[in-house]
Amino acid sequence: MAKPFQFKSFTVHQDRCAMKIGTDGVLLGAWATLDHRPFSILDIGAGTGVVALMLAQRSMAEVIDAIEIDDAAYEQCVDNFEGSPWGDRLFCYHAALQEFAEEIDDTYDLIVSNPPFYTEDYKTDNTQRDLARFSDAMPFHHLTQSVGKLLSETGKFVVIIPYKDEKDCLDHAAAEGLFANRILRVRGHETADLKRSLIAFSFEKTTVVEEELVIETSRHAYTEDYKKLTKDFYLKM
């Protein structure tokens, strides 16, 4: 059974979630833009709720909503929210994204997503994990269309995706009038291929600030940049 993940200020239980806590969610929660001081935040595809919990720790946002379609992950997310120091600001909806986007009249100042994105052609024997991993559970155009409806005029949308899907994501976002403002490209170690892209979008066209992050110098030896980004969360940083 997956053990609870202990962060500095909160604990995340993950035994009922197909997708366990990984570097992607932590990167997103630590890097997402908060300079515009969002009043309301939405986490799309919340899983354990870790990204929303990190944003609750980092921000003064009064409304932090999450949506999760998987039954077991939804229940786990609710429990993790209720067990956290910010339970009064966190709420999880059990819904599909498109249905949620059609029914909700509110907009959000910050939307984040660590979407299910396995575009490879194989599936495993674990259906729950496949649903969490495969992009047919949430294609980019569904994500960007819904964000186009749910994001406030001055809001930011931040996503983490495979580096190889970066252009595809930028194209789908542009179709909704969303422009990349910041991009952080991530590689595991200095000689590794680029693996992930974190992109911050808004409805405002700006010069794109592009940066790169290397996670490790060797196994479990983290770079200063990665430590600086995650130090408020990981116990060992």
JSON list of C-alpha atoms in Angstrom, two decimals:
[
{"chain": "A", "resi": 1, "resn": "MET", "atom": "CA", "xyz": [0.00, 0.00, 0.00]},
{"chain": "A", "resi": 2, "resn": "ALA", "atom": "CA", "xyz": [1.28, 3.47, -0.88]},
{"chain": "A", "resi": 3, "resn": "LYS", "atom": "CA", "xyz": [2.43, 5.31, 2.23]},
{"chain": "A", "resi": 4, "resn": "PRO", "atom": "CA", "xyz": [1.19, 8.84, 3.00]},
{"chain": "A", "resi": 5, "resn": "PHE", "atom": "CA", "xyz": [3.51, 11.50, 1.57]},
{"chain": "A", "resi": 6, "resn": "GLN", "atom": "CA", "xyz": [4.67, 13.90, 4.25]},
{"chain": "A", "resi": 7, "resn": "PHE", "atom": "CA", "xyz": [5.39, 17.48, 3.19]},
{"chain": "A", "resi": 8, "resn": "LYS", "atom": "CA", "xyz": [6.60, 20.20, 5.56]},
{"chain": "A", "resi": 9, "resn": "SER", "atom": "CA", "xyz": [3.14, 21.65, 6.20]},
{"chain": "A", "resi": 10, "resn": "PHE", "atom": "CA", "xyz": [0.70, 18.91, 5.18]},
{"chain": "A", "resi": 11, "resn": "THR", "atom": "CA", "xyz": [0.30, 15.18, 4.55]},
{"chain": "A", "resi": 12, "resn": "VAL", "atom": "CA", "xyz": [-1.10, 13.60, 1.39]},
{"chain": "A", "resi": 13, "resn": "HIS", "atom": "CA", "xyz": [-2.67, 10.14, 1.56]},
{"chain": "A", "resi": 14, "resn": "GLN", "atom": "CA", "xyz": [-2.42, 8.35, -1.80]},
{"chain": "A", "resi": 15, "resn": "ASP", "atom": "CA", "xyz": [-3.39, 4.71, -1.23]},
{"chain": "A", "resi": 16, "resn": "ARG", "atom": "CA", "xyz": [-6.66, 5.07, -3.22]},
{"chain": "A", "resi": 17, "resn": "CYS", "atom": "CA", "xyz": [-5.21, 7.09, -6.11]},
{"chain": "A", "resi": 18, "resn": "ALA", "atom": "CA", "xyz": [-3.98, 5.52, -9.33]},
{"chain": "A", "resi": 19, "resn": "MET", "atom": "CA", "xyz": [-1.52, 8.37, -9.84]},
{"chain": "A", "resi": 20, "resn": "LYS", "atom": "CA", "xyz": [0.84, 8.69, -6.89]},
{"chain": "A", "resi": 21, "resn": "ILE", "atom": "CA", "xyz": [2.65, 11.88, -5.99]},
{"chain": "A", "resi": 22, "resn": "GLY", "atom": "CA", "xyz": [5.44, 12.54, -8.44]},
{"chain": "A", "resi": 23, "resn": "THR", "atom": "CA", "xyz": [7.81, 15.28, -9.48]},
{"chain": "A", "resi": 24, "resn": "ASP", "atom": "CA", "xyz": [5.37, 16.70, -12.06]},
{"chain": "A", "resi": 25, "resn": "GLY", "atom": "CA", "xyz": [2.72, 17.73, -9.55]},
{"chain": "A", "resi": 26, "resn": "VAL", "atom": "CA", "xyz": [5.27, 19.17, -7.15]},
{"chain": "A", "resi": 27, "resn": "LEU", "atom": "CA", "xyz": [6.91, 21.18, -9.95]},
{"chain": "A", "resi": 28, "resn": "LEU", "atom": "CA", "xyz": [3.53, 22.57, -11.00]},
{"chain": "A", "resi": 29, "resn": "GLY", "atom": "CA", "xyz": [2.50, 23.46, -7.44]},
{"chain": "A", "resi": 30, "resn": "ALA", "atom": "CA", "xyz": [5.83, 25.17, -6.75]},
{"chain": "A", "resi": 31, "resn": "TRP", "atom": "CA", "xyz": [6.22, 27.01, -10.10]},
{"chain": "A", "resi": 32, "resn": "ALA", "atom": "CA", "xyz": [2.66, 28.20, -10.86]},
{"chain": "A", "resi": 33, "resn": "THR", "atom": "CA", "xyz": [2.35, 31.98, -11.13]},
{"chain": "A", "resi": 34, "resn": "LEU", "atom": "CA", "xyz": [0.95, 33.78, -8.08]},
{"chain": "A", "resi": 35, "resn": "ASP", "atom": "CA", "xyz": [2.30, 37.29, -8.78]},
{"chain": "A", "resi": 36, "resn": "HIS", "atom": "CA", "xyz": [-1.20, 38.48, -9.71]},
{"chain": "A", "resi": 37, "resn": "ARG", "atom": "CA", "xyz": [-2.51, 37.45, -6.25]},
{"chain": "A", "resi": 38, "resn": "PRO", "atom": "CA", "xyz": [-5.41, 35.24, -7.37]},
{"chain": "A", "resi": 39, "resn": "PHE", "atom": "CA", "xyz": [-8.61, 35.31, -5.33]},
{"chain": "A", "resi": 40, "resn": "SER", "atom": "CA", "xyz": [-9.81, 32.04, -6.89]},
{"chain": "A", "resi": 41, "resn": "ILE", "atom": "CA", "xyz": [-7.88, 28.97, -8.10]},
{"chain": "A", "resi": 42, "resn": "LEU", "atom": "CA", "xyz": [-9.00, 25.85, -9.98]},
{"chain": "A", "resi": 43, "resn": "ASP", "atom": "CA", "xyz": [-7.01, 22.59, -10.20]},
{"chain": "A", "resi": 44, "resn": "ILE", "atom": "CA", "xyz": [-8.16, 20.45, -13.15]},
{"chain": "A", "resi": 45, "resn": "GLY", "atom": "CA", "xyz": [-7.67, 16.72, -12.63]},
{"chain": "A", "resi": 46, "resn": "ALA", "atom": "CA", "xyz": [-6.73, 17.00, -8.97]},
{"chain": "A", "resi": 47, "resn": "GLY", "atom": "CA", "xyz": [-5.74, 13.40, -8.20]},
{"chain": "A", "resi": 48, "resn": "THR", "atom": "CA", "xyz": [-4.55, 13.38, -4.57]},
{"chain": "A", "resi": 49, "resn": "GLY", "atom": "CA", "xyz": [-5.05, 17.16, -4.37]},
{"chain": "A", "resi": 50, "resn": "VAL", "atom": "CA", "xyz": [-1.35, 17.84, -3.93]},
{"chain": "A", "resi": 51, "resn": "VAL", "atom": "CA", "xyz": [-1.17, 20.80, -6.37]},
{"chain": "A", "resi": 52, "resn": "ALA", "atom": "CA", "xyz": [-4.17, 22.55, -4.80]},
{"chain": "A", "resi": 53, "resn": "LEU", "atom": "CA", "xyz": [-2.70, 21.95, -1.33]},
{"chain": "A", "resi": 54, "resn": "MET", "atom": "CA", "xyz": [0.63, 23.47, -2.39]},
{"chain": "A", "resi": 55, "resn": "LEU", "atom": "CA", "xyz": [-1.18, 26.51, -3.80]},
{"chain": "A", "resi": 56, "resn": "ALA", "atom": "CA", "xyz": [-3.17, 26.85, -0.57]},
{"chain": "A", "resi": 57, "resn": "GLN", "atom": "CA", "xyz": [0.14, 26.96, 1.30]},
{"chain": "A", "resi": 58, "resn": "ARG", "atom": "CA", "xyz": [1.70, 29.45, -1.14]},
{"chain": "A", "resi": 59, "resn": "SER", "atom": "CA", "xyz": [-1.22, 31.85, -1.61]},
{"chain": "A", "resi": 60, "resn": "MET", "atom": "CA", "xyz": [-3.94, 33.80, 0.17]},
{"chain": "A", "resi": 61, "resn": "ALA", "atom": "CA", "xyz": [-6.56, 32.72, -2.40]},
{"chain": "A", "resi": 62, "resn": "GLU", "atom": "CA", "xyz": [-9.93, 32.43, -0.69]},
{"chain": "A", "resi": 63, "resn": "VAL", "atom": "CA", "xyz": [-11.43, 29.95, -3.15]},
{"chain": "A", "resi": 64, "resn": "ILE", "atom": "CA", "xyz": [-9.41, 26.90, -4.19]},
{"chain": "A", "resi": 65, "resn": "ASP", "atom": "CA", "xyz": [-11.51, 24.46, -6.16]},
{"chain": "A", "resi": 66, "resn": "ALA", "atom": "CA", "xyz": [-10.49, 21.18, -7.74]},
{"chain": "A", "resi": 67, "resn": "ILE", "atom": "CA", "xyz": [-12.20, 18.75, -10.09]},
{"chain": "A", "resi": 68, "resn": "GLU", "atom": "CA", "xyz": [-11.56, 15.03, -10.31]},
{"chain": "A", "resi": 69, "resn": "ILE", "atom": "CA", "xyz": [-13.48, 12.46, -12.38]},
{"chain": "A", "resi": 70, "resn": "ASP", "atom": "CA", "xyz": [-12.18, 9.21, -10.84]},
{"chain": "A", "resi": 71, "resn": "ASP", "atom": "CA", "xyz": [-14.33, 8.06, -7.87]},
{"chain": "A", "resi": 72, "resn": "ALA", "atom": "CA", "xyz": [-11.54, 6.83, -5.62]},
{"chain": "A", "resi": 73, "resn": "ALA", "atom": "CA", "xyz": [-9.22, 9.76, -6.37]},
{"chain": "A", "resi": 74, "resn": "TYR", "atom": "CA", "xyz": [-12.08, 12.21, -5.71]},
{"chain": "A", "resi": 75, "resn": "GLU", "atom": "CA", "xyz": [-12.75, 10.67, -2.28]},
{"chain": "A", "resi": 76, "resn": "GLN", "atom": "CA", "xyz": [-9.04, 10.70, -1.44]},
{"chain": "A", "resi": 77, "resn": "CYS", "atom": "CA", "xyz": [-8.71, 14.33, -2.53]},
{"chain": "A", "resi": 78, "resn": "VAL", "atom": "CA", "xyz": [-11.64, 15.37, -0.32]},
{"chain": "A", "resi": 79, "resn": "ASP", "atom": "CA", "xyz": [-10.07, 13.59, 2.67]},
{"chain": "A", "resi": 80, "resn": "ASN", "atom": "CA", "xyz": [-6.68, 15.22, 2.01]},
{"chain": "A", "resi": 81, "resn": "PHE", "atom": "CA", "xyz": [-8.32, 18.66, 1.77]},
{"chain": "A", "resi": 82, "resn": "GLU", "atom": "CA", "xyz": [-10.28, 18.14, 4.99]},
{"chain": "A", "resi": 83, "resn": "GLY", "atom": "CA", "xyz": [-7.18, 16.93, 6.82]},
{"chain": "A", "resi": 84, "resn": "SER", "atom": "CA", "xyz": [-5.09, 19.94, 5.78]},
{"chain": "A", "resi": 85, "resn": "PRO", "atom": "CA", "xyz": [-4.61, 23.28, 7.58]},
{"chain": "A", "resi": 86, "resn": "TRP", "atom": "CA", "xyz": [-6.56, 25.00, 4.73]},
{"chain": "A", "resi": 87, "resn": "GLY", "atom": "CA", "xyz": [-9.69, 22.84, 4.64]},
{"chain": "A", "resi": 88, "resn": "ASP", "atom": "CA", "xyz": [-11.97, 25.91, 4.76]},
{"chain": "A", "resi": 89, "resn": "ARG", "atom": "CA", "xyz": [-10.57, 27.20, 1.45]},
{"chain": "A", "resi": 90, "resn": "LEU", "atom": "CA", "xyz": [-10.40, 23.91, -0.48]},
{"chain": "A", "resi": 91, "resn": "PHE", "atom": "CA", "xyz": [-13.26, 22.15, -2.27]},
{"chain": "A", "resi": 92, "resn": "CYS", "atom": "CA", "xyz": [-13.27, 19.26, -4.73]},
{"chain": "A", "resi": 93, "resn": "TYR", "atom": "CA", "xyz": [-15.99, 18.64, -7.35]},
{"chain": "A", "resi": 94, "resn": "HIS", "atom": "CA", "xyz": [-16.64, 15.11, -8.63]},
{"chain": "A", "resi": 95, "resn": "ALA", "atom": "CA", "xyz": [-17.10, 15.95, -12.30]},
{"chain": "A", "resi": 96, "resn": "ALA", "atom": "CA", "xyz": [-15.82, 15.77, -15.84]},
{"chain": "A", "resi": 97, "resn": "LEU", "atom": "CA", "xyz": [-14.12, 18.93, -17.06]},
{"chain": "A", "resi": 98, "resn": "GLN", "atom": "CA", "xyz": [-16.44, 19.76, -19.98]},
{"chain": "A", "resi": 99, "resn": "GLU", "atom": "CA", "xyz": [-19.55, 19.23, -17.88]},
{"chain": "A", "resi": 100, "resn": "PHE", "atom": "CA", "xyz": [-18.06, 21.43, -15.13]},
{"chain": "A", "resi": 101, "resn": "ALA", "atom": "CA", "xyz": [-17.12, 24.18, -17.62]},
{"chain": "A", "resi": 102, "resn": "GLU", "atom": "CA", "xyz": [-20.65, 24.26, -19.03]},
{"chain": "A", "resi": 103, "resn": "GLU", "atom": "CA", "xyz": [-22.37, 24.42, -15.64]},
{"chain": "A", "resi": 104, "resn": "ILE", "atom": "CA", "xyz": [-20.16, 26.87, -13.73]},
{"chain": "A", "resi": 105, "resn": "ASP", "atom": "CA", "xyz": [-20.74, 30.60, -14.25]},
{"chain": "A", "resi": 106, "resn": "ASP", "atom": "CA", "xyz": [-17.76, 31.72, -12.17]},
{"chain": "A", "resi": 107, "resn": "THR", "atom": "CA", "xyz": [-14.31, 32.35, -13.58]},
{"chain": "A", "resi": 108, "resn": "TYR", "atom": "CA", "xyz": [-10.98, 31.70, -11.88]},
{"chain": "A", "resi": 109, "resn": "ASP", "atom": "CA", "xyz": [-7.90, 33.91, -11.55]},
{"chain": "A", "resi": 110, "resn": "LEU", "atom": "CA", "xyz": [-5.55, 30.92, -11.72]},
{"chain": "A", "resi": 111, "resn": "ILE", "atom": "CA", "xyz": [-6.17, 27.54, -13.35]},
{"chain": "A", "resi": 112, "resn": "VAL", "atom": "CA", "xyz": [-3.60, 24.76, -13.05]},
{"chain": "A", "resi": 113, "resn": "SER", "atom": "CA", "xyz": [-3.50, 21.27, -14.54]},
{"chain": "A", "resi": 114, "resn": "ASN", "atom": "CA", "xyz": [-1.21, 18.27, -14.49]},
{"chain": "A", "resi": 115, "resn": "PRO", "atom": "CA", "xyz": [-3.29, 16.51, -17.14]},
{"chain": "A", "resi": 116, "resn": "PRO", "atom": "CA", "xyz": [-3.37, 12.79, -17.93]},
{"chain": "A", "resi": 117, "resn": "PHE", "atom": "CA", "xyz": [-1.04, 12.74, -20.90]},
{"chain": "A", "resi": 118, "resn": "TYR", "atom": "CA", "xyz": [0.20, 9.35, -21.99]},
{"chain": "A", "resi": 119, "resn": "THR", "atom": "CA", "xyz": [-0.01, 9.55, -25.76]},
{"chain": "A", "resi": 120, "resn": "GLU", "atom": "CA", "xyz": [1.95, 6.34, -26.29]},
{"chain": "A", "resi": 121, "resn": "ASP", "atom": "CA", "xyz": [0.01, 3.49, -27.87]},
{"chain": "A", "resi": 122, "resn": "TYR", "atom": "CA", "xyz": [0.02, 0.98, -25.06]},
{"chain": "A", "resi": 123, "resn": "LYS", "atom": "CA", "xyz": [-2.27, 0.49, -22.11]},
{"chain": "A", "resi": 124, "resn": "THR", "atom": "CA", "xyz": [-1.64, -1.53, -18.96]},
{"chain": "A", "resi": 125, "resn": "ASP", "atom": "CA", "xyz": [-3.91, -3.98, -17.14]},
{"chain": "A", "resi": 126, "resn": "ASN", "atom": "CA", "xyz": [-4.74, -1.33, -14.54]},
{"chain": "A", "resi": 127, "resn": "THR", "atom": "CA", "xyz": [-7.76, 0.56, -15.92]},
{"chain": "A", "resi": 128, "resn": "GLN", "atom": "CA", "xyz": [-7.77, 3.15, -13.15]},
{"chain": "A", "resi": 129, "resn": "ARG", "atom": "CA", "xyz": [-4.12, 3.99, -13.73]},
{"chain": "A", "resi": 130, "resn": "ASP", "atom": "CA", "xyz": [-4.71, 4.12, -17.49]},
{"chain": "A", "resi": 131, "resn": "LEU", "atom": "CA", "xyz": [-7.55, 6.59, -17.03]},
{"chain": "A", "resi": 132, "resn": "ALA", "atom": "CA", "xyz": [-5.21, 8.74, -14.97]},
{"chain": "A", "resi": 133, "resn": "ARG", "atom": "CA", "xyz": [-2.37, 8.44, -17.48]},
{"chain": "A", "resi": 134, "resn": "PHE", "atom": "CA", "xyz": [-3.85, 8.47, -20.95]},
{"chain": "A", "resi": 135, "resn": "SER", "atom": "CA", "xyz": [-4.55, 11.66, -22.83]},
{"chain": "A", "resi": 136, "resn": "ASP", "atom": "CA", "xyz": [-7.78, 10.24, -24.26]},
{"chain": "A", "resi": 137, "resn": "ALA", "atom": "CA", "xyz": [-9.08, 10.94, -20.74]},
{"chain": "A", "resi": 138, "resn": "MET", "atom": "CA", "xyz": [-8.40, 14.67, -21.35]},
{"chain": "A", "resi": 139, "resn": "PRO", "atom": "CA", "xyz": [-7.27, 15.75, -24.83]},
{"chain": "A", "resi": 140, "resn": "PHE", "atom": "CA", "xyz": [-5.52, 19.14, -25.04]},
{"chain": "A", "resi": 141, "resn": "HIS", "atom": "CA", "xyz": [-8.33, 20.76, -27.03]},
{"chain": "A", "resi": 142, "resn": "HIS", "atom": "CA", "xyz": [-10.87, 19.85, -24.30]},
{"chain": "A", "resi": 143, "resn": "LEU", "atom": "CA", "xyz": [-8.54, 21.30, -21.72]},
{"chain": "A", "resi": 144, "resn": "THR", "atom": "CA", "xyz": [-7.86, 24.57, -23.54]},
{"chain": "A", "resi": 145, "resn": "GLN", "atom": "CA", "xyz": [-11.51, 25.06, -24.62]},
{"chain": "A", "resi": 146, "resn": "SER", "atom": "CA", "xyz": [-12.67, 24.67, -21.02]},
{"chain": "A", "resi": 147, "resn": "VAL", "atom": "CA", "xyz": [-9.93, 26.94, -19.72]},
{"chain": "A", "resi": 148, "resn": "GLY", "atom": "CA", "xyz": [-10.96, 29.55, -22.30]},
{"chain": "A", "resi": 149, "resn": "LYS", "atom": "CA", "xyz": [-14.41, 29.59, -20.66]},
{"chain": "A", "resi": 150, "resn": "LEU", "atom": "CA", "xyz": [-13.31, 29.33, -17.02]},
{"chain": "A", "resi": 151, "resn": "LEU", "atom": "CA", "xyz": [-10.36, 31.76, -16.88]},
{"chain": "A", "resi": 152, "resn": "SER", "atom": "CA", "xyz": [-10.91, 35.36, -15.78]},
{"chain": "A", "resi": 153, "resn": "GLU", "atom": "CA", "xyz": [-9.79, 38.14, -18.16]},
{"chain": "A", "resi": 154, "resn": "THR", "atom": "CA", "xyz": [-6.60, 38.80, -16.22]},
{"chain": "A", "resi": 155, "resn": "GLY", "atom": "CA", "xyz": [-6.17, 35.18, -15.11]},
{"chain": "A", "resi": 156, "resn": "LYS", "atom": "CA", "xyz": [-3.28, 32.78, -15.64]},
{"chain": "A", "resi": 157, "resn": "PHE", "atom": "CA", "xyz": [-3.39, 29.17, -16.78]},
{"chain": "A", "resi": 158, "resn": "VAL", "atom": "CA", "xyz": [-0.41, 26.95, -15.87]},
{"chain": "A", "resi": 159, "resn": "VAL", "atom": "CA", "xyz": [0.09, 23.41, -17.15]},
{"chain": "A", "resi": 160, "resn": "ILE", "atom": "CA", "xyz": [2.80, 20.73, -17.10]},
{"chain": "A", "resi": 161, "resn": "ILE", "atom": "CA", "xyz": [3.06, 18.50, -20.16]},
{"chain": "A", "resi": 162, "resn": "PRO", "atom": "CA", "xyz": [5.59, 16.25, -21.93]},
{"chain": "A", "resi": 163, "resn": "TYR", "atom": "CA", "xyz": [8.15, 18.40, -23.76]},
{"chain": "A", "resi": 164, "resn": "LYS", "atom": "CA", "xyz": [7.34, 16.60, -27.03]},
{"chain": "A", "resi": 165, "resn": "ASP", "atom": "CA", "xyz": [3.73, 17.87, -26.81]},
{"chain": "A", "resi": 166, "resn": "GLU", "atom": "CA", "xyz": [4.69, 21.51, -26.25]},
{"chain": "A", "resi": 167, "resn": "LYS", "atom": "CA", "xyz": [3.92, 22.78, -29.76]},
{"chain": "A", "resi": 168, "resn": "ASP", "atom": "CA", "xyz": [0.60, 20.93, -29.85]},
{"chain": "A", "resi": 169, "resn": "CYS", "atom": "CA", "xyz": [-0.42, 22.49, -26.54]},
{"chain": "A", "resi": 170, "resn": "LEU", "atom": "CA", "xyz": [0.67, 26.00, -27.62]},
{"chain": "A", "resi": 171, "resn": "ASP", "atom": "CA", "xyz": [-1.37, 25.66, -30.84]},
{"chain": "A", "resi": 172, "resn": "HIS", "atom": "CA", "xyz": [-4.54, 24.52, -29.02]},
{"chain": "A", "resi": 173, "resn": "ALA", "atom": "CA", "xyz": [-4.15, 27.32, -26.46]},
{"chain": "A", "resi": 174, "resn": "ALA", "atom": "CA", "xyz": [-3.66, 29.95, -29.20]},
{"chain": "A", "resi": 175, "resn": "ALA", "atom": "CA", "xyz": [-6.95, 28.83, -30.76]},
{"chain": "A", "resi": 176, "resn": "GLU", "atom": "CA", "xyz": [-8.63, 29.95, -27.51]},
{"chain": "A", "resi": 177, "resn": "GLY", "atom": "CA", "xyz": [-6.74, 33.27, -27.42]},
{"chain": "A", "resi": 178, "resn": "LEU", "atom": "CA", "xyz": [-4.32, 32.03, -24.75]},
{"chain": "A", "resi": 179, "resn": "PHE", "atom": "CA", "xyz": [-0.66, 33.04, -25.12]},
{"chain": "A", "resi": 180, "resn": "ALA", "atom": "CA", "xyz": [2.40, 31.58, -23.43]},
{"chain": "A", "resi": 181, "resn": "ASN", "atom": "CA", "xyz": [4.09, 34.12, -21.11]},
{"chain": "A", "resi": 182, "resn": "ARG", "atom": "CA", "xyz": [6.59, 31.83, -19.33]},
{"chain": "A", "resi": 183, "resn": "ILE", "atom": "CA", "xyz": [8.00, 28.42, -20.22]},
{"chain": "A", "resi": 184, "resn": "LEU", "atom": "CA", "xyz": [10.17, 26.24, -17.98]},
{"chain": "A", "resi": 185, "resn": "ARG", "atom": "CA", "xyz": [11.67, 23.19, -19.68]},
{"chain": "A", "resi": 186, "resn": "VAL", "atom": "CA", "xyz": [12.80, 20.39, -17.39]},
{"chain": "A", "resi": 187, "resn": "ARG", "atom": "CA", "xyz": [15.39, 17.65, -17.73]},
{"chain": "A", "resi": 188, "resn": "GLY", "atom": "CA", "xyz": [16.22, 14.96, -15.16]},
{"chain": "A", "resi": 189, "resn": "HIS", "atom": "CA", "xyz": [19.97, 15.55, -15.28]},
{"chain": "A", "resi": 190, "resn": "GLU", "atom": "CA", "xyz": [22.33, 17.69, -17.36]},
{"chain": "A", "resi": 191, "resn": "THR", "atom": "CA", "xyz": [22.85, 15.24, -20.21]},
{"chain": "A", "resi": 192, "resn": "ALA", "atom": "CA", "xyz": [19.26, 13.92, -20.31]},
{"chain": "A", "resi": 193, "resn": "ASP", "atom": "CA", "xyz": [16.77, 14.93, -23.00]},
{"chain": "A", "resi": 194, "resn": "LEU", "atom": "CA", "xyz": [14.21, 17.57, -22.13]},
{"chain": "A", "resi": 195, "resn": "LYS", "atom": "CA", "xyz": [11.30, 15.73, -20.51]},
{"chain": "A", "resi": 196, "resn": "ARG", "atom": "CA", "xyz": [8.67, 18.24, -19.38]},
{"chain": "A", "resi": 197, "resn": "SER", "atom": "CA", "xyz": [7.45, 21.73, -20.20]},
{"chain": "A", "resi": 198, "resn": "LEU", "atom": "CA", "xyz": [5.70, 23.96, -17.68]},
{"chain": "A", "resi": 199, "resn": "ILE", "atom": "CA", "xyz": [3.83, 26.74, -19.47]},
{"chain": "A", "resi": 200, "resn": "ALA", "atom": "CA", "xyz": [2.09, 29.79, -17.99]},
{"chain": "A", "resi": 201, "resn": "PHE", "atom": "CA", "xyz": [-0.56, 31.27, -20.30]},
{"chain": "A", "resi": 202, "resn": "SER", "atom": "CA", "xyz": [-2.78, 34.33, -20.19]},
{"chain": "A", "resi": 203, "resn": "PHE", "atom": "CA", "xyz": [-5.02, 36.24, -22.62]},
{"chain": "A", "resi": 204, "resn": "GLU", "atom": "CA", "xyz": [-2.24, 38.86, -22.89]},
{"chain": "A", "resi": 205, "resn": "LYS", "atom": "CA", "xyz": [0.47, 38.51, -25.51]},
{"chain": "A", "resi": 206, "resn": "THR", "atom": "CA", "xyz": [3.91, 39.19, -23.99]},
{"chain": "A", "resi": 207, "resn": "THR", "atom": "CA", "xyz": [7.53, 38.35, -24.68]},
{"chain": "A", "resi": 208, "resn": "VAL", "atom": "CA", "xyz": [7.93, 34.73, -23.59]},
{"chain": "A", "resi": 209, "resn": "VAL", "atom": "CA", "xyz": [10.35, 34.19, -20.70]},
{"chain": "A", "resi": 210, "resn": "GLU", "atom": "CA", "xyz": [12.03, 30.82, -21.37]},
{"chain": "A", "resi": 211, "resn": "GLU", "atom": "CA", "xyz": [14.06, 28.96, -18.73]},
{"chain": "A", "resi": 212, "resn": "GLU", "atom": "CA", "xyz": [15.44, 25.51, -18.12]},
{"chain": "A", "resi": 213, "resn": "LEU", "atom": "CA", "xyz": [15.59, 23.42, -14.93]},
{"chain": "A", "resi": 214, "resn": "VAL", "atom": "CA", "xyz": [17.80, 20.40, -14.25]},
{"chain": "A", "resi": 215, "resn": "ILE", "atom": "CA", "xyz": [16.53, 18.27, -11.34]},
{"chain": "A", "resi": 216, "resn": "GLU", "atom": "CA", "xyz": [19.51, 16.12, -10.32]},
{"chain": "A", "resi": 217, "resn": "THR", "atom": "CA", "xyz": [23.29, 16.16, -10.66]},
{"chain": "A", "resi": 218, "resn": "SER", "atom": "CA", "xyz": [23.30, 12.43, -9.76]},
{"chain": "A", "resi": 219, "resn": "ARG", "atom": "CA", "xyz": [20.77, 10.02, -8.24]},
{"chain": "A", "resi": 220, "resn": "HIS", "atom": "CA", "xyz": [19.04, 11.82, -5.32]},
{"chain": "A", "resi": 221, "resn": "ALA", "atom": "CA", "xyz": [21.58, 14.67, -5.48]},
{"chain": "A", "resi": 222, "resn": "TYR", "atom": "CA", "xyz": [19.40, 17.63, -6.35]},
{"chain": "A", "resi": 223, "resn": "THR", "atom": "CA", "xyz": [20.51, 20.83, -8.09]},
{"chain": "A", "resi": 224, "resn": "GLU", "atom": "CA", "xyz": [20.42, 24.13, -6.22]},
{"chain": "A", "resi": 225, "resn": "ASP", "atom": "CA", "xyz": [17.72, 25.39, -8.62]},
{"chain": "A", "resi": 226, "resn": "TYR", "atom": "CA", "xyz": [15.45, 22.43, -7.85]},
{"chain": "A", "resi": 227, "resn": "LYS", "atom": "CA", "xyz": [16.07, 22.77, -4.10]},
{"chain": "A", "resi": 228, "resn": "LYS", "atom": "CA", "xyz": [15.26, 26.47, -4.23]},
{"chain": "A", "resi": 229, "resn": "LEU", "atom": "CA", "xyz": [12.00, 25.79, -6.08]},
{"chain": "A", "resi": 230, "resn": "THR", "atom": "CA", "xyz": [10.80, 23.02, -3.74]},
{"chain": "A", "resi": 231, "resn": "LYS", "atom": "CA", "xyz": [12.36, 23.92, -0.37]},
{"chain": "A", "resi": 232, "resn": "ASP", "atom": "CA", "xyz": [9.10, 25.10, 1.19]},
{"chain": "A", "resi": 233, "resn": "PHE", "atom": "CA", "xyz": [7.55, 21.69, 0.62]},
{"chain": "A", "resi": 234, "resn": "TYR", "atom": "CA", "xyz": [9.94, 18.73, 0.75]},
{"chain": "A", "resi": 235, "resn": "LEU", "atom": "CA", "xyz": [11.07, 17.72, 4.23]},
{"chain": "A", "resi": 236, "resn": "LYS", "atom": "CA", "xyz": [14.61, 16.98, 3.07]},
{"chain": "A", "resi": 237, "resn": "MET", "atom": "CA", "xyz": [15.24, 20.16, 1.10]}
]
